[in-house]
């Protein structure tokens, strides 16, 4: 769709089908559905092949376990020990972020007041993201990969970021720096990696 330069000149946010991200998300959704369909059809074809060749799959307890019930005790103990050791480590490595979906957000750009220049720059940056393909085709540039808000506490950095996420229709992942601290060695780095993994996953959705 042709980019409306006049709309961008007045600082309006690109919405709906005018945004390149809408078509990009739809293409990614269809690509994931095709991959899921292929992943499901392969095992289903194998099951039907076994049925048609009179060699159906039989579900049940393996003969080794059925003939030696004491194996269940060893397996149960090993499973319990793995849970005892693994659960604290898995919990310590989780990303501490809080997810706020656009439908749950009550903040918009119209609520941001007192920072006109910063707000206009944020809107232009948001349009760069939403119309990334149009900017690349018409202006020959590449979109920004991110935005860094800098300033003392209480100046509205998080508030403006939350408003931008709501206007773009994307989830907002909030986290404080102190939440990444962990008593386990190496888990702080793991939390950071998990957080950025969640960001990339939300960006693909």
Tab-separated table of C-alpha atoms in Angstrom:
chain	number	residue	atom	x	y	z
A	1	UNK	CA	0.000	0.000	0.000
A	2	UNK	CA	1.253	3.496	-0.893
A	3	UNK	CA	2.642	5.399	2.066
A	4	UNK	CA	0.779	8.596	2.944
A	5	UNK	CA	3.557	11.144	3.488
A	6	UNK	CA	1.061	13.827	4.535
A	7	UNK	CA	-0.239	11.648	7.319
A	8	UNK	CA	3.289	11.055	8.583
A	9	UNK	CA	4.139	14.766	8.326
A	10	UNK	CA	1.408	15.589	10.825
A	11	UNK	CA	2.655	13.040	13.325
A	12	UNK	CA	-0.183	10.545	12.951
A	13	UNK	CA	0.375	6.882	13.724
A	14	UNK	CA	-0.051	4.479	10.810
A	15	UNK	CA	-2.868	2.056	11.636
A	16	UNK	CA	-4.567	-1.088	10.385
A	17	UNK	CA	-3.912	-2.322	6.875
A	18	UNK	CA	-1.754	0.723	6.112
A	19	UNK	CA	1.007	-0.759	8.267
A	20	UNK	CA	3.472	-3.137	6.649
A	21	UNK	CA	3.635	-5.098	9.887
A	22	UNK	CA	0.026	-6.244	9.400
A	23	UNK	CA	0.806	-8.079	6.165
A	24	UNK	CA	4.108	-9.327	7.596
A	25	UNK	CA	2.355	-10.859	10.595
A	26	UNK	CA	-0.197	-12.522	8.322
A	27	UNK	CA	2.539	-14.057	6.158
A	28	UNK	CA	4.357	-15.322	9.237
A	29	UNK	CA	1.121	-16.778	10.622
A	30	UNK	CA	0.438	-18.665	7.382
A	31	UNK	CA	4.030	-19.904	7.292
A	32	UNK	CA	3.710	-21.279	10.839
A	33	UNK	CA	0.426	-22.975	9.936
A	34	UNK	CA	2.025	-24.660	6.920
A	35	UNK	CA	4.912	-25.914	9.044
A	36	UNK	CA	2.476	-27.205	11.656
A	37	UNK	CA	0.460	-28.971	8.964
A	38	UNK	CA	3.581	-30.693	7.624
A	39	UNK	CA	4.668	-31.684	11.141
A	40	UNK	CA	1.254	-33.254	11.793
A	41	UNK	CA	0.857	-34.963	8.425
A	42	UNK	CA	4.165	-36.871	8.594
A	43	UNK	CA	3.348	-38.928	11.733
A	44	UNK	CA	-0.279	-39.326	10.618
A	45	UNK	CA	0.874	-40.750	7.279
A	46	UNK	CA	3.123	-43.208	9.123
A	47	UNK	CA	0.254	-44.303	11.397
A	48	UNK	CA	-2.058	-44.842	8.428
A	49	UNK	CA	0.664	-46.798	6.640
A	50	UNK	CA	0.968	-49.112	9.643
A	51	UNK	CA	-2.807	-49.565	9.724
A	52	UNK	CA	-3.131	-50.267	5.992
A	53	UNK	CA	-0.309	-52.835	6.118
A	54	UNK	CA	-2.065	-54.725	8.952
A	55	UNK	CA	0.659	-53.731	11.400
A	56	UNK	CA	-1.080	-51.222	13.677
A	57	UNK	CA	0.691	-49.472	16.518
A	58	UNK	CA	0.043	-51.071	19.894
A	59	UNK	CA	0.076	-48.872	22.958
A	60	UNK	CA	0.895	-50.241	26.383
A	61	UNK	CA	3.584	-50.955	28.945
A	62	UNK	CA	6.888	-52.290	27.527
A	63	UNK	CA	7.526	-55.976	28.148
A	64	UNK	CA	10.687	-55.245	30.151
A	65	UNK	CA	8.750	-53.143	32.643
A	66	UNK	CA	5.826	-55.563	32.771
A	67	UNK	CA	8.114	-58.491	33.571
A	68	UNK	CA	10.162	-56.538	36.166
A	69	UNK	CA	7.874	-54.318	38.276
A	70	UNK	CA	10.802	-53.271	40.496
A	71	UNK	CA	12.032	-51.097	37.632
A	72	UNK	CA	9.154	-48.729	38.419
A	73	UNK	CA	10.719	-48.012	41.818
A	74	UNK	CA	14.085	-47.064	40.281
A	75	UNK	CA	12.456	-44.948	37.599
A	76	UNK	CA	10.267	-43.205	40.170
A	77	UNK	CA	13.231	-42.370	42.408
A	78	UNK	CA	15.248	-41.015	39.498
A	79	UNK	CA	12.306	-38.923	38.332
A	80	UNK	CA	11.800	-37.530	41.853
A	81	UNK	CA	15.495	-36.620	42.170
A	82	UNK	CA	15.459	-34.891	38.794
A	83	UNK	CA	12.453	-32.839	39.848
A	84	UNK	CA	14.078	-32.001	43.175
A	85	UNK	CA	17.190	-30.673	41.449
A	86	UNK	CA	15.706	-29.264	38.253
A	87	UNK	CA	12.662	-27.312	39.444
A	88	UNK	CA	14.620	-24.693	41.480
A	89	UNK	CA	17.045	-24.174	38.593
A	90	UNK	CA	14.247	-23.846	36.041
A	91	UNK	CA	12.429	-21.350	38.224
A	92	UNK	CA	15.588	-19.328	38.835
A	93	UNK	CA	16.251	-18.998	35.101
A	94	UNK	CA	12.794	-17.752	34.135
A	95	UNK	CA	12.434	-14.285	32.723
A	96	UNK	CA	11.049	-11.954	35.435
A	97	UNK	CA	9.074	-9.814	32.994
A	98	UNK	CA	5.408	-8.915	33.253
A	99	UNK	CA	3.425	-9.218	30.016
A	100	UNK	CA	0.834	-6.543	29.244
A	101	UNK	CA	-1.264	-7.231	26.149
A	102	UNK	CA	-2.665	-4.364	24.047
A	103	UNK	CA	-6.231	-5.275	25.015
A	104	UNK	CA	-5.319	-4.920	28.701
A	105	UNK	CA	-3.499	-1.599	28.357
A	106	UNK	CA	-5.264	1.601	29.364
A	107	UNK	CA	-2.530	3.947	28.120
A	108	UNK	CA	-2.392	5.628	24.709
A	109	UNK	CA	-0.355	8.392	23.115
A	110	UNK	CA	-3.157	10.863	23.803
A	111	UNK	CA	-2.441	10.388	27.511
A	112	UNK	CA	1.187	11.471	27.089
A	113	UNK	CA	1.448	15.219	27.786
A	114	UNK	CA	4.231	17.648	28.577
A	115	UNK	CA	6.842	16.211	26.197
A	116	UNK	CA	5.787	17.234	22.695
A	117	UNK	CA	9.198	16.905	21.038
A	118	UNK	CA	9.896	13.515	22.586
A	119	UNK	CA	6.390	12.315	21.761
A	120	UNK	CA	6.735	13.400	18.109
A	121	UNK	CA	10.094	11.655	17.816
A	122	UNK	CA	8.555	8.525	19.336
A	123	UNK	CA	5.643	8.631	16.860
A	124	UNK	CA	8.015	9.008	13.901
A	125	UNK	CA	10.068	6.093	15.196
A	126	UNK	CA	6.922	4.002	15.597
A	127	UNK	CA	5.940	4.740	12.001
A	128	UNK	CA	9.400	3.627	10.911
A	129	UNK	CA	8.664	0.281	12.516
A	130	UNK	CA	5.113	-0.027	11.200
A	131	UNK	CA	5.997	1.028	7.625
A	132	UNK	CA	9.451	-0.542	7.504
A	133	UNK	CA	9.075	-1.968	3.999
A	134	UNK	CA	7.728	1.283	2.528
A	135	UNK	CA	10.569	3.305	4.024
A	136	UNK	CA	13.085	0.794	2.683
A	137	UNK	CA	11.557	0.867	-0.819
A	138	UNK	CA	10.992	4.631	-1.118
A	139	UNK	CA	13.840	6.063	0.938
A	140	UNK	CA	16.373	3.271	0.626
A	141	UNK	CA	16.998	3.037	4.346
A	142	UNK	CA	16.623	0.382	6.983
A	143	UNK	CA	14.320	0.688	10.009
A	144	UNK	CA	15.634	1.246	13.491
A	145	UNK	CA	16.156	-1.871	15.551
A	146	UNK	CA	15.194	-0.293	18.859
A	147	UNK	CA	14.736	2.858	20.919
A	148	UNK	CA	16.546	3.837	24.114
A	149	UNK	CA	14.789	6.272	26.450
A	150	UNK	CA	17.202	8.026	28.796
A	151	UNK	CA	16.420	10.216	31.781
A	152	UNK	CA	15.996	10.355	35.554
A	153	UNK	CA	13.276	8.329	37.282
A	154	UNK	CA	9.725	9.601	37.033
A	155	UNK	CA	10.062	11.392	33.691
A	156	UNK	CA	7.702	9.067	31.802
A	157	UNK	CA	10.053	6.702	29.973
A	158	UNK	CA	8.070	3.568	30.840
A	159	UNK	CA	4.777	5.399	30.348
A	160	UNK	CA	5.712	6.469	26.819
A	161	UNK	CA	7.007	2.995	25.957
A	162	UNK	CA	3.756	1.464	27.187
A	163	UNK	CA	1.764	3.927	25.067
A	164	UNK	CA	3.842	3.101	21.982
A	165	UNK	CA	3.249	-0.619	22.479
A	166	UNK	CA	-0.497	-0.060	22.803
A	167	UNK	CA	-0.613	2.092	19.650
A	168	UNK	CA	1.356	-0.513	17.700
A	169	UNK	CA	-0.878	-3.345	18.936
A	170	UNK	CA	2.004	-5.353	20.381
A	171	UNK	CA	2.510	-6.748	23.900
A	172	UNK	CA	4.516	-4.756	26.427
A	173	UNK	CA	7.072	-6.717	28.440
A	174	UNK	CA	7.963	-4.801	31.593
A	175	UNK	CA	10.844	-5.722	33.895
A	176	UNK	CA	13.026	-3.910	36.426
A	177	UNK	CA	16.801	-4.329	36.513
A	178	UNK	CA	16.811	-5.685	40.067
A	179	UNK	CA	14.558	-8.574	39.005
A	180	UNK	CA	17.427	-10.158	37.082
A	181	UNK	CA	19.457	-10.802	40.232
A	182	UNK	CA	19.658	-14.436	41.341
A	183	UNK	CA	21.279	-16.364	44.179
A	184	UNK	CA	22.342	-19.141	41.793
A	185	UNK	CA	25.549	-18.837	39.781
A	186	UNK	CA	24.915	-18.115	36.111
A	187	UNK	CA	21.164	-17.634	36.484
A	188	UNK	CA	21.349	-13.843	36.092
A	189	UNK	CA	22.760	-14.231	32.578
A	190	UNK	CA	20.194	-16.906	31.874
A	191	UNK	CA	17.362	-14.586	32.944
A	192	UNK	CA	18.615	-11.916	30.566
A	193	UNK	CA	18.845	-14.394	27.682
A	194	UNK	CA	15.364	-15.720	28.476
A	195	UNK	CA	13.980	-12.184	28.542
A	196	UNK	CA	15.382	-11.353	25.102
A	197	UNK	CA	14.112	-14.695	23.839
A	198	UNK	CA	10.629	-13.695	25.029
A	199	UNK	CA	11.026	-10.349	23.257
A	200	UNK	CA	11.918	-12.041	19.971
A	201	UNK	CA	9.007	-14.437	20.361
A	202	UNK	CA	6.602	-11.545	20.974
A	203	UNK	CA	8.014	-9.729	17.937
A	204	UNK	CA	7.309	-12.729	15.690
A	205	UNK	CA	3.744	-13.144	16.982
